[in-house]
Tab-separated table of C-alpha atoms in Angstrom:
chain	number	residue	atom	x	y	z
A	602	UNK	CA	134.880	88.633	112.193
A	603	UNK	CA	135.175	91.857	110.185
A	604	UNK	CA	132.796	95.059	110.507
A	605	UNK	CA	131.538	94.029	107.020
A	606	UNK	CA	130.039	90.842	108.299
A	607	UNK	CA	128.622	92.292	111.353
A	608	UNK	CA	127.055	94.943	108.878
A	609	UNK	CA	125.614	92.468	106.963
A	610	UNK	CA	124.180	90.666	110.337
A	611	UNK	CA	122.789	93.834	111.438
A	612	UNK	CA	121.359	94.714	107.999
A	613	UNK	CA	119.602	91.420	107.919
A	614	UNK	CA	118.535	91.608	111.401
A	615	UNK	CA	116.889	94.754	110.483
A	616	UNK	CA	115.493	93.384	107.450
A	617	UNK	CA	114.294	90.575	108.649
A	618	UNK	CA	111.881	92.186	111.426
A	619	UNK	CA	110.622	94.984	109.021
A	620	UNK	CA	109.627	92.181	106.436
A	621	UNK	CA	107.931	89.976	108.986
A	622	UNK	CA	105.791	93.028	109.776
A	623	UNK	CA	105.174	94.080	106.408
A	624	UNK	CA	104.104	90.546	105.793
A	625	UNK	CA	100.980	91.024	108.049
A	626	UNK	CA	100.408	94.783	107.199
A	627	UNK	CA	100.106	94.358	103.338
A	628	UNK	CA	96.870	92.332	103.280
A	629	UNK	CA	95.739	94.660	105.852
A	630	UNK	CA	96.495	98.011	104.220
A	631	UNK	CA	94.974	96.346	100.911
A	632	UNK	CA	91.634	95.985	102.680
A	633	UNK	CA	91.860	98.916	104.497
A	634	UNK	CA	91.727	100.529	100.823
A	635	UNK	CA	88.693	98.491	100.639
A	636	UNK	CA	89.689	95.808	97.963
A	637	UNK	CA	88.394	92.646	97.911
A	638	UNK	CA	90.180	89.043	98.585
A	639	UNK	CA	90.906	88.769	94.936
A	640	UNK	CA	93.081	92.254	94.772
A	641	UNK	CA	94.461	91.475	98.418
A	642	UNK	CA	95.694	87.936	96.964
A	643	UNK	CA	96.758	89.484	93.482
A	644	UNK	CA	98.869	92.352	95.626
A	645	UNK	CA	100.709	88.819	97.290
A	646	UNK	CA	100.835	87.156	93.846
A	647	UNK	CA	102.788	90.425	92.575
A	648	UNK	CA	105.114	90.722	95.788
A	649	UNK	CA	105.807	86.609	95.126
A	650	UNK	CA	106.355	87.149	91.679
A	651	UNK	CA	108.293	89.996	92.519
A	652	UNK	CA	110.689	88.394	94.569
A	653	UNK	CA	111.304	85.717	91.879
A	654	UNK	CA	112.087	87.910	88.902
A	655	UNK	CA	114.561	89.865	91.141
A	656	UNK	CA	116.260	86.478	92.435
A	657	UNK	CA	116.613	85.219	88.589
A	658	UNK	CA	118.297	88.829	87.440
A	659	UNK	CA	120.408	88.373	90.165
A	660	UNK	CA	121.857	85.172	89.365
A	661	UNK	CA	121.775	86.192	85.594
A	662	UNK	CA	123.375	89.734	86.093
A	663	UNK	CA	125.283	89.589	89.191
A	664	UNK	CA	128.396	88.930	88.029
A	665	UNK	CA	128.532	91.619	85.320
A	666	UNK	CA	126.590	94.539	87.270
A	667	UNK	CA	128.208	93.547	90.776
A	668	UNK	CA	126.533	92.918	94.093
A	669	UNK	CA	127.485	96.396	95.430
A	670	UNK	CA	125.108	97.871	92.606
A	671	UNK	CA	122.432	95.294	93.179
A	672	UNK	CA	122.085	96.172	96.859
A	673	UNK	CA	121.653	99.472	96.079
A	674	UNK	CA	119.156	99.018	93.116
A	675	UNK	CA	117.340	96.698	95.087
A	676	UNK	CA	117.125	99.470	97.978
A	677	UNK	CA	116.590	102.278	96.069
A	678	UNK	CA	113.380	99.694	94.314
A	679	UNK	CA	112.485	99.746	98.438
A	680	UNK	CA	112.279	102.952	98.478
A	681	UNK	CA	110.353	103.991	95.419
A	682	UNK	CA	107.859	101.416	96.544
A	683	UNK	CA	107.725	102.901	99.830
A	684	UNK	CA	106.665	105.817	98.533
A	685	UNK	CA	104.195	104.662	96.072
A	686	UNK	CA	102.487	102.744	98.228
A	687	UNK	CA	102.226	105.919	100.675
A	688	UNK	CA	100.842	108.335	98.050
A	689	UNK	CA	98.805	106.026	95.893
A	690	UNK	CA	95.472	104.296	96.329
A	691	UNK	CA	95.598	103.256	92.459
A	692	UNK	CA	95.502	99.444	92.406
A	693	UNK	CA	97.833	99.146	89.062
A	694	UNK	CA	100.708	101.513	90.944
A	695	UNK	CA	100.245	99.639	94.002
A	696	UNK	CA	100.726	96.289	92.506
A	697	UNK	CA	103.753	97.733	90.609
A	698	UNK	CA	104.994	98.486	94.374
A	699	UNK	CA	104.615	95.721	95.651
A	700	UNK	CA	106.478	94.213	92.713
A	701	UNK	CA	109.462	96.464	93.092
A	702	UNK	CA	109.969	96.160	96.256
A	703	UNK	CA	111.052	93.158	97.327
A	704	UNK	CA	109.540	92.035	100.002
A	705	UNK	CA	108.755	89.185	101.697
A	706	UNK	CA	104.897	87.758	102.123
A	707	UNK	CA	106.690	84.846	104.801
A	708	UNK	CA	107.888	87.373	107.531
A	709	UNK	CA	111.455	86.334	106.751
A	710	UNK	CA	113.648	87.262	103.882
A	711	UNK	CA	113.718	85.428	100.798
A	712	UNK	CA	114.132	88.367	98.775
A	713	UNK	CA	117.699	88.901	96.227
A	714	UNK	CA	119.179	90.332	100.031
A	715	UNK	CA	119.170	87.027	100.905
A	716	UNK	CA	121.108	85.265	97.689
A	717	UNK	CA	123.257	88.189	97.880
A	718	UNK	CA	124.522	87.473	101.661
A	719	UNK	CA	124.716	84.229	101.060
A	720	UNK	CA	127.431	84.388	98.139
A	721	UNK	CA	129.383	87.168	100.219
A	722	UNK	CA	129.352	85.833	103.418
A	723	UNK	CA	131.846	82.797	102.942
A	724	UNK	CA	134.077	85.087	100.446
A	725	UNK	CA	134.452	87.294	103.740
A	726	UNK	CA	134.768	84.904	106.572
A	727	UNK	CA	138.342	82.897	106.696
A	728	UNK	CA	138.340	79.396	106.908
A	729	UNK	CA	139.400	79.136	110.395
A	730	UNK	CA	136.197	81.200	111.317
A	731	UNK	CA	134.149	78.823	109.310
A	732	UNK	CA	132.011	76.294	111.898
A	733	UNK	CA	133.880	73.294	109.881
A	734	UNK	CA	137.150	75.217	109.873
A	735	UNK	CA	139.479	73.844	107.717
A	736	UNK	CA	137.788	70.700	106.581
């Protein structure tokens, strides 16, 4: 297999754990800012809804913006959400983070990352290397 896979492996690997802890901490740092169950569940409605809007602009955009560019919108959204949700106690900016940032409320990632590593992994991978090979 070539380094780009393996990237991609370790990328996801990486992702994969951070998500499934973010997963637990969001609730938890929503009531730690002392909202109620109704903001707690609205902050997971937003991540959810999140997650879907970024999937459908990536199967509506991908091909004309590339996947290279998506990854690194999508991580530089990460980022800025990151941060918001470090400085901010606000409950409008920190739904708008959790929004952006594409996460996953499952503990595994179902986020555009995914869709995107799907489509690139088989373009990368000869068929010999496939687990059907050739068939």
């Amino acid at each position: 297999m070539s380094n780009t896979i393996y990237l991609i492996l370790l990328t996801k690997s990486m992702r994969t754990f951070i998500f499934g802890l973010i997963s637990i901490l969001i609730p938890v740092y929503l009531i730690h800012l002392k909202y109620s169950t109704f903001y707690v569940t609205l902050g997971i409605f937003f991540v959810v809804a999140g997650n879907a809007t970024f999937n459908l602009l990536l199967a509506l955009y991908e091909d004309s913006v590339g996947r290279k560019k998506f990854l690194i919108i999508n991580s530089l959204l990460m980022i800025i959400s990151a941060i918001i949700l470090f400085i901010s106690y606000n409950f409008v900016l920190i739904s708008i983070a959790l929004f952006i940032g594409n996460v996953s409320v499952t503990g595994t990632e179902t986020g555009p990352f995914q869709s995107m590593e799907v489509g690139v992994i088989p373009k990368l991978v000869k068929n010999p290397g496939r687990i059907l090979g050739n068939i």
